[in-house]
Amino acid sequence: MRHKKEIGIAGAGFAGAVLARELAESGKYEVVVFDERRHVAGNCHTARDAETGVMVHAYGPHIFHTSREDVWSYVNKFARFRPFTNRVKAVTARGLFTLPVNLLTINQFFGKSMRPWEAREFIASLGDRSMESPRNFEEQALKFLGRELYENFFYGYTKKQWGVEPSCLPASILQRLPVRFNYDDNYYASRYQGIPEQGYTALVENLLDHPGIHVRLGERFDPAYTNEFSHVFYSGPMDGFFQYEFGKLQYRSLNFERISEKESVDDFQGNAVINYCEESVPYTRITEHKHFAPWEEHKGTVCFREFSKLAQGDDTPYYPLRLESDKDLLLRYEERAESQNRVTFIGRLGTYRYLDMHVVIGESIDLAAACLANETCAQWPRFSRSRT
């Protein structure tokens, strides 16, 4: 029998776990998955709180959503998903409102009772139409929302989240938050939405449960290991793979502060996520984790305040900042990555892009298919890329 090729994967999050499963199931490859943490699932890791039994999203809330039927079918093979609709609230200087900005938000904020077409015309009248091609986040907001909505809902929150003036951020970031002229307060517009009943870690454990996959937790993948494998898929920071040869790319990190002054409270805020939009409030949002699993019942509750900061030292990188200086540096690292004969860079950190779970999973499914169609590892793609 022909000897199977051995594949190394750095990272046991969704990017690496999906690839590992697809390659191992082909029967052509043995896969070794490394992760420096003591658990799988990366930043999607979930675990039961010892005191309350609440399932906690350890690195911040994750709601799965996608419009790709194949991605939805894929994850449901490894976990039972329960329906969940993310209905975010926002605390502003003018009170508490629903997000995304919708007809209820608009009517409450301006003290009106407009119908959809009236609200559309009203918001259009507030926007700055002199900005034909918005160059940044702030101009995009001012063009489509006007100053009042922008300053109350987006300016302070965005500055806290990204640590820079919104005028320094690309306009594309605001496109993630649509304005609706109906009463739909579903945060996402995706066709499929839900949360795995037993948490994301159980889902990833099931993905990695295959005789052709060997998981090595608590062990950081050293780029020097590359020569030991036929091919490597790397989901760590791209600049870290090259020992920060040209300098460090910038990431935002998060700190979580558990709210302890709620002794004997069974429901702290009545909602899973509440954003705090004013710049004077140091945290960006409060998450109450029991509300991510409404099918469960718990006495007591678990809540965290979330603080955004620039990643430094050993901080966990969460969001690529992608300022102009980062893009120039990224191009240099991408050129180095293209020169690697046996390495493919995958996931949010490996490709330095702001990717949701469903995009990461979809890219790994597509990448695995491309690799399996070409048995010559040296010709495998250097980066995972979305088809949409």
mmCIF file of C-alpha atoms in Angstrom:
data_model
loop_
_atom_site.group_PDB
_atom_site.id
_atom_site.type_symbol
_atom_site.label_atom_id
_atom_site.label_comp_id
_atom_site.label_asym_id
_atom_site.label_seq_id
_atom_site.Cartn_x
_atom_site.Cartn_y
_atom_site.Cartn_z
ATOM 1 C CA MET A 1 0.000 0.000 0.000
ATOM 2 C CA ARG A 2 1.282 3.456 -0.890
ATOM 3 C CA HIS A 3 2.632 5.455 2.067
ATOM 4 C CA LYS A 4 0.319 8.303 3.067
ATOM 5 C CA LYS A 5 1.696 11.813 2.982
ATOM 6 C CA GLU A 6 1.864 13.632 6.318
ATOM 7 C CA ILE A 7 0.311 17.070 6.613
ATOM 8 C CA GLY A 8 1.024 19.560 9.398
ATOM 9 C CA ILE A 9 -1.622 22.060 10.481
ATOM 10 C CA ALA A 10 -0.899 24.956 12.819
ATOM 11 C CA GLY A 11 -4.036 25.791 14.769
ATOM 12 C CA ALA A 12 -7.026 23.747 15.956
ATOM 13 C CA GLY A 13 -9.635 26.377 15.173
ATOM 14 C CA PHE A 14 -12.195 26.046 12.396
ATOM 15 C CA ALA A 15 -9.736 26.792 9.587
ATOM 16 C CA GLY A 16 -7.384 23.991 10.583
ATOM 17 C CA ALA A 17 -9.993 21.519 11.859
ATOM 18 C CA VAL A 18 -12.065 21.525 8.656
ATOM 19 C CA LEU A 19 -8.962 21.046 6.503
ATOM 20 C CA ALA A 20 -7.723 18.277 8.766
ATOM 21 C CA ARG A 21 -11.019 16.429 8.532
ATOM 22 C CA GLU A 22 -11.337 16.733 4.756
ATOM 23 C CA LEU A 23 -7.763 15.667 4.065
ATOM 24 C CA ALA A 24 -7.885 12.772 6.541
ATOM 25 C CA GLU A 25 -11.221 11.514 5.215
ATOM 26 C CA SER A 26 -9.754 11.287 1.727
ATOM 27 C CA GLY A 27 -7.573 8.458 2.974
ATOM 28 C CA LYS A 28 -4.546 9.962 1.243
ATOM 29 C CA TYR A 29 -3.072 11.893 4.163
ATOM 30 C CA GLU A 30 -2.167 11.591 7.825
ATOM 31 C CA VAL A 31 -2.663 14.926 9.573
ATOM 32 C CA VAL A 32 -0.956 16.359 12.654
ATOM 33 C CA VAL A 33 -2.691 19.371 14.217
ATOM 34 C CA PHE A 34 -0.759 21.638 16.597
ATOM 35 C CA ASP A 35 -2.211 24.206 18.968
ATOM 36 C CA GLU A 36 -0.382 26.142 21.655
ATOM 37 C CA ARG A 37 -3.524 26.268 23.785
ATOM 38 C CA ARG A 38 -4.736 23.377 25.912
ATOM 39 C CA HIS A 39 -8.052 23.230 24.077
ATOM 40 C CA VAL A 40 -9.324 23.095 20.509
ATOM 41 C CA ALA A 41 -11.674 25.560 18.720
ATOM 42 C CA GLY A 42 -9.382 28.590 18.965
ATOM 43 C CA ASN A 43 -11.209 31.817 19.784
ATOM 44 C CA CYS A 44 -14.537 29.970 19.369
ATOM 45 C CA HIS A 45 -13.796 27.878 22.475
ATOM 46 C CA THR A 46 -16.773 27.317 24.780
ATOM 47 C CA ALA A 47 -16.832 25.838 28.281
ATOM 48 C CA ARG A 48 -19.301 25.396 31.121
ATOM 49 C CA ASP A 49 -19.027 27.860 33.980
ATOM 50 C CA ALA A 50 -18.259 25.819 37.104
ATOM 51 C CA GLU A 51 -20.578 27.823 39.348
ATOM 52 C CA THR A 52 -23.698 28.237 37.194
ATOM 53 C CA GLY A 53 -23.363 25.628 34.443
ATOM 54 C CA VAL A 54 -23.825 28.335 31.816
ATOM 55 C CA MET A 55 -22.040 27.678 28.530
ATOM 56 C CA VAL A 56 -19.527 30.520 28.211
ATOM 57 C CA HIS A 57 -18.024 31.768 24.951
ATOM 58 C CA ALA A 58 -14.571 32.128 26.449
ATOM 59 C CA TYR A 59 -13.167 34.580 23.893
ATOM 60 C CA GLY A 60 -16.320 36.583 23.244
ATOM 61 C CA PRO A 61 -19.682 35.766 21.660
ATOM 62 C CA HIS A 62 -19.931 33.723 18.479
ATOM 63 C CA ILE A 63 -23.202 33.334 16.575
ATOM 64 C CA PHE A 64 -23.008 31.100 13.545
ATOM 65 C CA HIS A 65 -24.663 32.461 10.405
ATOM 66 C CA THR A 66 -24.291 31.718 6.708
ATOM 67 C CA SER A 67 -26.186 31.757 3.449
ATOM 68 C CA ARG A 68 -24.066 28.963 1.978
ATOM 69 C CA GLU A 69 -26.167 25.821 2.121
ATOM 70 C CA ASP A 70 -23.114 23.563 1.848
ATOM 71 C CA VAL A 71 -21.464 25.244 4.848
ATOM 72 C CA TRP A 72 -24.643 24.931 6.915
ATOM 73 C CA SER A 73 -25.016 21.256 5.971
ATOM 74 C CA TYR A 74 -21.352 20.648 6.772
ATOM 75 C CA VAL A 75 -21.376 21.983 10.344
ATOM 76 C CA ASN A 76 -24.633 20.184 11.063
ATOM 77 C CA LYS A 77 -22.898 16.883 10.365
ATOM 78 C CA PHE A 78 -20.744 17.442 13.447
ATOM 79 C CA ALA A 79 -23.128 19.136 15.879
ATOM 80 C CA ARG A 80 -26.786 19.742 16.515
ATOM 81 C CA PHE A 81 -27.504 23.427 15.952
ATOM 82 C CA ARG A 82 -30.314 25.182 17.777
ATOM 83 C CA PRO A 83 -31.960 28.293 16.299
ATOM 84 C CA PHE A 84 -30.638 31.570 17.659
ATOM 85 C CA THR A 85 -31.341 35.116 16.496
ATOM 86 C CA ASN A 86 -28.913 37.785 17.643
ATOM 87 C CA ARG A 87 -30.926 40.847 18.696
ATOM 88 C CA VAL A 88 -28.422 43.459 19.800
ATOM 89 C CA LYS A 89 -29.344 46.499 21.877
ATOM 90 C CA ALA A 90 -27.411 49.757 22.040
ATOM 91 C CA VAL A 91 -27.071 52.218 24.907
ATOM 92 C CA THR A 92 -26.504 55.754 23.629
ATOM 93 C CA ALA A 93 -26.625 59.260 25.064
ATOM 94 C CA ARG A 94 -30.273 59.374 23.959
ATOM 95 C CA GLY A 95 -31.346 56.050 25.499
ATOM 96 C CA LEU A 96 -31.468 52.343 24.627
ATOM 97 C CA PHE A 97 -32.308 51.255 21.076
ATOM 98 C CA THR A 98 -32.253 48.198 18.828
ATOM 99 C CA LEU A 99 -29.521 47.359 16.310
ATOM 100 C CA PRO A 100 -29.035 47.237 13.429
ATOM 101 C CA VAL A 101 -30.609 50.616 12.839
ATOM 102 C CA ASN A 102 -34.128 49.765 11.696
ATOM 103 C CA LEU A 103 -37.543 51.373 11.471
ATOM 104 C CA LEU A 104 -38.111 51.031 15.229
ATOM 105 C CA THR A 105 -34.711 52.570 15.974
ATOM 106 C CA ILE A 106 -35.366 55.484 13.622
ATOM 107 C CA ASN A 107 -38.870 56.198 14.937
ATOM 108 C CA GLN A 108 -37.827 55.972 18.581
ATOM 109 C CA PHE A 109 -34.668 58.011 18.112
ATOM 110 C CA PHE A 110 -36.402 60.872 16.295
ATOM 111 C CA GLY A 111 -39.732 60.616 18.151
ATOM 112 C CA LYS A 112 -41.715 59.835 15.011
ATOM 113 C CA SER A 113 -44.030 57.117 13.669
ATOM 114 C CA MET A 114 -42.952 56.942 10.045
ATOM 115 C CA ARG A 115 -43.825 54.223 7.588
ATOM 116 C CA PRO A 116 -41.028 52.505 5.656
ATOM 117 C CA TRP A 117 -41.013 54.811 2.619
ATOM 118 C CA GLU A 118 -41.279 57.893 4.825
ATOM 119 C CA ALA A 119 -38.331 56.763 6.924
ATOM 120 C CA ARG A 120 -36.291 56.032 3.807
ATOM 121 C CA GLU A 121 -36.899 59.529 2.460
ATOM 122 C CA PHE A 122 -36.236 61.042 5.896
ATOM 123 C CA ILE A 123 -32.873 59.298 6.342
ATOM 124 C CA ALA A 124 -31.919 60.207 2.779
ATOM 125 C CA SER A 125 -32.561 63.859 3.641
ATOM 126 C CA LEU A 126 -30.148 63.608 6.594
ATOM 127 C CA GLY A 127 -27.290 62.082 4.614
ATOM 128 C CA ASP A 128 -24.489 64.136 3.127
ATOM 129 C CA ARG A 129 -24.944 63.528 -0.604
ATOM 130 C CA SER A 130 -21.932 65.659 -1.464
ATOM 131 C CA MET A 131 -19.782 62.587 -0.705
ATOM 132 C CA GLU A 132 -20.128 60.689 -3.962
ATOM 133 C CA SER A 133 -17.404 58.148 -3.167
ATOM 134 C CA PRO A 134 -16.859 57.825 0.604
ATOM 135 C CA ARG A 135 -13.193 57.355 1.345
ATOM 136 C CA ASN A 136 -13.512 56.048 4.896
ATOM 137 C CA PHE A 137 -15.871 54.787 7.598
ATOM 138 C CA GLU A 138 -16.896 58.263 8.766
ATOM 139 C CA GLU A 139 -17.720 59.541 5.297
ATOM 140 C CA GLN A 140 -19.689 56.367 4.561
ATOM 141 C CA ALA A 141 -21.751 56.878 7.720
ATOM 142 C CA LEU A 142 -22.352 60.562 7.122
ATOM 143 C CA LYS A 143 -23.429 59.927 3.554
ATOM 144 C CA PHE A 144 -26.017 57.257 4.377
ATOM 145 C CA LEU A 145 -27.048 58.008 7.988
ATOM 146 C CA GLY A 146 -26.427 61.671 8.714
ATOM 147 C CA ARG A 147 -24.551 63.118 11.673
ATOM 148 C CA GLU A 148 -26.982 62.383 14.530
ATOM 149 C CA LEU A 149 -27.261 58.637 13.984
ATOM 150 C CA TYR A 150 -23.553 58.384 13.240
ATOM 151 C CA GLU A 151 -22.429 60.221 16.360
ATOM 152 C CA ASN A 152 -24.846 58.436 18.693
ATOM 153 C CA PHE A 153 -24.500 54.863 17.451
ATOM 154 C CA PHE A 154 -21.197 54.548 15.635
ATOM 155 C CA TYR A 155 -18.584 57.181 16.396
ATOM 156 C CA GLY A 156 -17.770 56.341 20.027
ATOM 157 C CA TYR A 157 -18.218 52.581 19.686
ATOM 158 C CA THR A 158 -16.055 52.410 16.565
ATOM 159 C CA LYS A 159 -13.300 54.513 18.111
ATOM 160 C CA LYS A 160 -13.228 52.262 21.185
ATOM 161 C CA GLN A 161 -13.335 49.070 19.137
ATOM 162 C CA TRP A 162 -10.571 49.996 16.694
ATOM 163 C CA GLY A 163 -8.553 52.504 18.729
ATOM 164 C CA VAL A 164 -8.400 55.085 15.942
ATOM 165 C CA GLU A 165 -10.613 57.803 14.541
ATOM 166 C CA PRO A 166 -13.301 56.304 12.278
ATOM 167 C CA SER A 167 -11.960 58.525 9.502
ATOM 168 C CA CYS A 168 -8.858 56.278 9.500
ATOM 169 C CA LEU A 169 -10.882 53.113 8.815
ATOM 170 C CA PRO A 170 -12.068 51.804 5.441
ATOM 171 C CA ALA A 171 -15.661 52.479 4.434
ATOM 172 C CA SER A 172 -16.236 48.740 3.995
ATOM 173 C CA ILE A 173 -16.437 48.161 7.764
ATOM 174 C CA LEU A 174 -19.779 49.988 7.975
ATOM 175 C CA GLN A 175 -21.244 47.745 5.302
ATOM 176 C CA ARG A 176 -21.394 44.975 7.913
ATOM 177 C CA LEU A 177 -24.169 46.957 9.691
ATOM 178 C CA PRO A 178 -27.131 47.493 7.375
ATOM 179 C CA VAL A 179 -29.917 50.057 7.811
ATOM 180 C CA ARG A 180 -33.368 48.512 7.532
ATOM 181 C CA PHE A 181 -36.614 50.307 6.814
ATOM 182 C CA ASN A 182 -38.771 47.670 8.493
ATOM 183 C CA TYR A 183 -38.968 46.316 12.049
ATOM 184 C CA ASP A 184 -36.522 43.451 11.506
ATOM 185 C CA ASP A 185 -34.011 43.563 14.383
ATOM 186 C CA ASN A 186 -32.160 40.371 13.424
ATOM 187 C CA TYR A 187 -28.504 41.414 13.517
ATOM 188 C CA TYR A 188 -27.698 39.177 10.549
ATOM 189 C CA ALA A 189 -29.367 38.766 7.178
ATOM 190 C CA SER A 190 -28.007 35.258 6.608
ATOM 191 C CA ARG A 191 -30.342 32.446 5.587
ATOM 192 C CA TYR A 192 -29.109 30.042 8.293
ATOM 193 C CA GLN A 193 -28.410 31.092 11.887
ATOM 194 C CA GLY A 194 -27.824 29.168 15.081
ATOM 195 C CA ILE A 195 -25.528 27.997 17.873
ATOM 196 C CA PRO A 196 -24.357 24.402 18.459
ATOM 197 C CA GLU A 197 -26.310 22.915 21.349
ATOM 198 C CA GLN A 198 -23.206 21.578 23.118
ATOM 199 C CA GLY A 199 -20.970 24.511 22.217
ATOM 200 C CA TYR A 200 -18.326 25.141 19.572
ATOM 201 C CA THR A 201 -15.582 23.171 21.287
ATOM 202 C CA ALA A 202 -17.627 19.966 21.075
ATOM 203 C CA LEU A 203 -18.210 20.652 17.368
ATOM 204 C CA VAL A 204 -14.485 21.046 16.684
ATOM 205 C CA GLU A 205 -13.665 17.987 18.792
ATOM 206 C CA ASN A 206 -16.024 16.004 16.563
ATOM 207 C CA LEU A 207 -14.336 17.417 13.457
ATOM 208 C CA LEU A 208 -10.959 16.253 14.744
ATOM 209 C CA ASP A 209 -12.215 12.835 15.867
ATOM 210 C CA HIS A 210 -10.738 10.762 13.053
ATOM 211 C CA PRO A 211 -8.066 8.047 13.110
ATOM 212 C CA GLY A 212 -6.061 9.944 10.505
ATOM 213 C CA ILE A 213 -5.839 13.079 12.664
ATOM 214 C CA HIS A 214 -3.373 13.446 15.533
ATOM 215 C CA VAL A 215 -3.834 16.495 17.796
ATOM 216 C CA ARG A 216 -0.955 17.948 19.795
ATOM 217 C CA LEU A 217 -2.315 20.513 22.268
ATOM 218 C CA GLY A 218 -0.116 22.803 24.315
ATOM 219 C CA GLU A 219 2.472 22.819 21.541
ATOM 220 C CA ARG A 220 3.148 25.828 19.356
ATOM 221 C CA PHE A 221 3.937 25.016 15.737
ATOM 222 C CA ASP A 222 7.493 26.074 14.986
ATOM 223 C CA PRO A 223 8.036 27.153 11.348
ATOM 224 C CA ALA A 224 11.152 24.980 11.467
ATOM 225 C CA TYR A 225 8.794 21.968 11.539
ATOM 226 C CA THR A 226 7.848 22.689 7.926
ATOM 227 C CA ASN A 227 10.543 20.418 6.540
ATOM 228 C CA GLU A 228 9.054 17.460 8.435
ATOM 229 C CA PHE A 229 5.817 17.494 6.429
ATOM 230 C CA SER A 230 4.748 17.149 2.831
ATOM 231 C CA HIS A 231 2.750 20.349 3.303
ATOM 232 C CA VAL A 232 1.801 22.748 6.111
ATOM 233 C CA PHE A 233 -1.339 24.808 6.612
ATOM 234 C CA TYR A 234 -0.632 27.732 8.901
ATOM 235 C CA SER A 235 -3.426 29.612 10.697
ATOM 236 C CA GLY A 236 -1.221 31.641 13.035
ATOM 237 C CA PRO A 237 -0.237 35.262 12.363
ATOM 238 C CA MET A 238 1.467 35.495 8.989
ATOM 239 C CA ASP A 239 4.121 37.901 10.269
ATOM 240 C CA GLY A 240 4.872 35.527 13.151
ATOM 241 C CA PHE A 241 5.669 32.716 10.725
ATOM 242 C CA PHE A 242 8.460 34.877 9.329
ATOM 243 C CA GLN A 243 9.712 35.906 12.780
ATOM 244 C CA TYR A 244 8.446 39.478 12.210
ATOM 245 C CA GLU A 245 11.182 39.999 9.631
ATOM 246 C CA PHE A 246 9.683 43.269 8.345
ATOM 247 C CA GLY A 247 7.955 44.344 11.563
ATOM 248 C CA LYS A 248 4.629 43.497 13.208
ATOM 249 C CA LEU A 249 1.203 43.761 11.646
ATOM 250 C CA GLN A 250 -1.308 45.439 13.945
ATOM 251 C CA TYR A 251 -4.190 43.602 15.607
ATOM 252 C CA ARG A 252 -6.855 44.577 18.084
ATOM 253 C CA SER A 253 -7.143 42.391 21.159
ATOM 254 C CA LEU A 254 -9.826 42.068 23.846
ATOM 255 C CA ASN A 255 -9.932 41.988 27.627
ATOM 256 C CA PHE A 256 -12.924 40.518 29.447
ATOM 257 C CA GLU A 257 -13.950 41.635 32.926
ATOM 258 C CA ARG A 258 -16.408 39.350 34.681
ATOM 259 C CA ILE A 259 -19.157 41.291 36.410
ATOM 260 C CA SER A 260 -19.157 40.130 40.018
ATOM 261 C CA GLU A 261 -21.500 42.673 41.661
ATOM 262 C CA LYS A 262 -24.625 40.740 40.664
ATOM 263 C CA GLU A 263 -24.851 38.226 43.515
ATOM 264 C CA SER A 264 -28.008 36.059 43.351
ATOM 265 C CA VAL A 265 -29.184 37.708 40.103
ATOM 266 C CA ASP A 266 -30.676 35.278 37.590
ATOM 267 C CA ASP A 267 -30.902 37.754 34.694
ATOM 268 C CA PHE A 268 -28.589 40.746 34.599
ATOM 269 C CA GLN A 269 -29.545 42.589 31.405
ATOM 270 C CA GLY A 270 -32.272 40.555 29.711
ATOM 271 C CA ASN A 271 -30.366 40.171 26.452
ATOM 272 C CA ALA A 272 -27.285 38.407 25.106
ATOM 273 C CA VAL A 273 -25.464 41.516 23.819
ATOM 274 C CA ILE A 274 -25.815 45.197 24.695
ATOM 275 C CA ASN A 275 -23.449 47.690 23.058
ATOM 276 C CA TYR A 276 -22.334 50.837 24.878
ATOM 277 C CA CYS A 277 -21.866 53.459 22.215
ATOM 278 C CA GLU A 278 -20.632 56.472 24.153
ATOM 279 C CA GLU A 279 -16.902 57.080 24.051
ATOM 280 C CA SER A 280 -16.947 57.992 27.766
ATOM 281 C CA VAL A 281 -17.898 54.392 28.679
ATOM 282 C CA PRO A 282 -14.609 52.460 28.618
ATOM 283 C CA TYR A 283 -16.040 49.096 27.512
ATOM 284 C CA THR A 284 -17.678 48.349 24.174
ATOM 285 C CA ARG A 285 -20.365 45.884 25.254
ATOM 286 C CA ILE A 286 -21.688 43.562 27.945
ATOM 287 C CA THR A 287 -22.465 39.956 27.067
ATOM 288 C CA GLU A 288 -24.706 37.716 29.180
ATOM 289 C CA HIS A 289 -23.909 34.190 28.145
ATOM 290 C CA LYS A 290 -27.004 32.333 29.350
ATOM 291 C CA HIS A 291 -28.979 34.142 26.636
ATOM 292 C CA PHE A 292 -26.887 32.456 23.928
ATOM 293 C CA ALA A 293 -28.563 29.165 24.923
ATOM 294 C CA PRO A 294 -32.249 30.000 25.483
ATOM 295 C CA TRP A 295 -33.063 26.265 25.402
ATOM 296 C CA GLU A 296 -31.265 25.862 28.752
ATOM 297 C CA GLU A 297 -32.333 26.946 32.228
ATOM 298 C CA HIS A 298 -29.874 28.160 34.850
ATOM 299 C CA LYS A 299 -30.026 29.823 38.208
ATOM 300 C CA GLY A 300 -27.490 32.581 38.328
ATOM 301 C CA THR A 301 -25.851 34.190 35.330
ATOM 302 C CA VAL A 302 -22.475 34.977 33.778
ATOM 303 C CA CYS A 303 -21.717 38.423 32.317
ATOM 304 C CA PHE A 304 -18.601 40.073 30.970
ATOM 305 C CA ARG A 305 -17.660 43.615 30.077
ATOM 306 C CA GLU A 306 -15.552 43.701 26.914
ATOM 307 C CA PHE A 307 -12.654 46.100 26.419
ATOM 308 C CA SER A 308 -10.804 46.556 23.133
ATOM 309 C CA LYS A 309 -7.075 47.307 22.976
ATOM 310 C CA LEU A 310 -4.109 47.199 20.643
ATOM 311 C CA ALA A 311 -2.539 43.731 20.761
ATOM 312 C CA GLN A 312 0.886 43.820 22.350
ATOM 313 C CA GLY A 313 3.292 41.236 23.693
ATOM 314 C CA ASP A 314 1.435 38.020 24.495
ATOM 315 C CA ASP A 315 -2.036 39.477 23.902
ATOM 316 C CA THR A 316 -4.352 37.290 21.833
ATOM 317 C CA PRO A 317 -4.804 38.850 18.372
ATOM 318 C CA TYR A 318 -8.475 39.100 17.361
ATOM 319 C CA TYR A 319 -9.066 41.652 14.606
ATOM 320 C CA PRO A 320 -6.607 42.697 11.867
ATOM 321 C CA LEU A 321 -6.418 46.484 11.987
ATOM 322 C CA ARG A 322 -5.524 46.873 8.296
ATOM 323 C CA LEU A 323 -4.554 50.529 8.309
ATOM 324 C CA GLU A 324 -2.629 51.817 5.291
ATOM 325 C CA SER A 325 0.704 51.130 6.995
ATOM 326 C CA ASP A 326 -0.423 47.544 7.687
ATOM 327 C CA LYS A 327 -1.398 47.009 4.056
ATOM 328 C CA ASP A 328 2.059 48.026 2.861
ATOM 329 C CA LEU A 329 3.645 45.642 5.358
ATOM 330 C CA LEU A 330 1.172 42.910 4.449
ATOM 331 C CA LEU A 331 2.200 43.063 0.803
ATOM 332 C CA ARG A 332 5.797 42.351 1.797
ATOM 333 C CA TYR A 333 4.759 39.350 3.885
ATOM 334 C CA GLU A 334 2.479 38.070 1.131
ATOM 335 C CA GLU A 335 5.419 38.136 -1.263
ATOM 336 C CA ARG A 336 7.426 36.065 1.241
ATOM 337 C CA ALA A 337 4.482 33.685 1.634
ATOM 338 C CA GLU A 338 4.229 33.178 -2.112
ATOM 339 C CA SER A 339 7.833 31.978 -2.108
ATOM 340 C CA GLN A 340 7.105 29.129 0.334
ATOM 341 C CA ASN A 341 7.001 25.779 -1.464
ATOM 342 C CA ARG A 342 5.136 23.763 1.158
ATOM 343 C CA VAL A 343 3.057 26.254 3.174
ATOM 344 C CA THR A 344 -0.494 27.555 2.774
ATOM 345 C CA PHE A 345 -1.681 30.424 4.967
ATOM 346 C CA ILE A 346 -5.255 30.093 6.184
ATOM 347 C CA GLY A 347 -7.840 31.745 8.422
ATOM 348 C CA ARG A 348 -8.169 35.214 9.896
ATOM 349 C CA LEU A 349 -4.614 35.444 11.220
ATOM 350 C CA GLY A 350 -2.895 33.565 8.440
ATOM 351 C CA THR A 351 -4.353 35.817 5.740
ATOM 352 C CA TYR A 352 -4.730 38.987 7.855
ATOM 353 C CA ARG A 353 -8.410 39.485 7.031
ATOM 354 C CA TYR A 354 -11.504 40.099 9.161
ATOM 355 C CA LEU A 355 -13.348 36.806 8.577
ATOM 356 C CA ASP A 356 -16.454 35.407 10.247
ATOM 357 C CA MET A 357 -16.686 31.710 11.148
ATOM 358 C CA HIS A 358 -18.802 30.753 8.170
ATOM 359 C CA VAL A 359 -16.337 32.337 5.742
ATOM 360 C CA VAL A 360 -13.401 30.528 7.349
ATOM 361 C CA ILE A 361 -15.230 27.203 7.156
ATOM 362 C CA GLY A 362 -16.311 27.807 3.567
ATOM 363 C CA GLU A 363 -12.781 28.699 2.527
ATOM 364 C CA SER A 364 -11.381 25.571 4.171
ATOM 365 C CA ILE A 365 -13.966 23.378 2.444
ATOM 366 C CA ASP A 366 -13.091 24.957 -0.914
ATOM 367 C CA LEU A 367 -9.356 24.800 -0.275
ATOM 368 C CA ALA A 368 -9.499 21.132 0.694
ATOM 369 C CA ALA A 369 -11.388 20.346 -2.517
ATOM 370 C CA ALA A 370 -8.780 22.201 -4.573
ATOM 371 C CA CYS A 371 -5.936 20.376 -2.855
ATOM 372 C CA LEU A 372 -7.525 16.953 -3.214
ATOM 373 C CA ALA A 373 -8.010 17.602 -6.918
ATOM 374 C CA ASN A 374 -4.246 18.084 -7.240
ATOM 375 C CA GLU A 375 -2.090 15.509 -5.484
ATOM 376 C CA THR A 376 1.086 17.520 -6.097
ATOM 377 C CA CYS A 377 1.424 19.341 -2.778
ATOM 378 C CA ALA A 378 3.958 21.823 -4.140
ATOM 379 C CA GLN A 379 1.235 23.184 -6.434
ATOM 380 C CA TRP A 380 -1.324 23.696 -3.681
ATOM 381 C CA PRO A 381 -2.483 27.321 -3.169
ATOM 382 C CA ARG A 382 -0.424 29.591 -0.926
ATOM 383 C CA PHE A 383 -3.506 31.247 0.602
ATOM 384 C CA SER A 384 -7.091 30.336 1.380
ATOM 385 C CA ARG A 385 -9.446 32.663 -0.461
ATOM 386 C CA SER A 386 -13.222 33.059 -0.459
ATOM 387 C CA ARG A 387 -15.119 32.237 -3.614
ATOM 388 C CA THR A 388 -17.659 34.997 -2.785
#
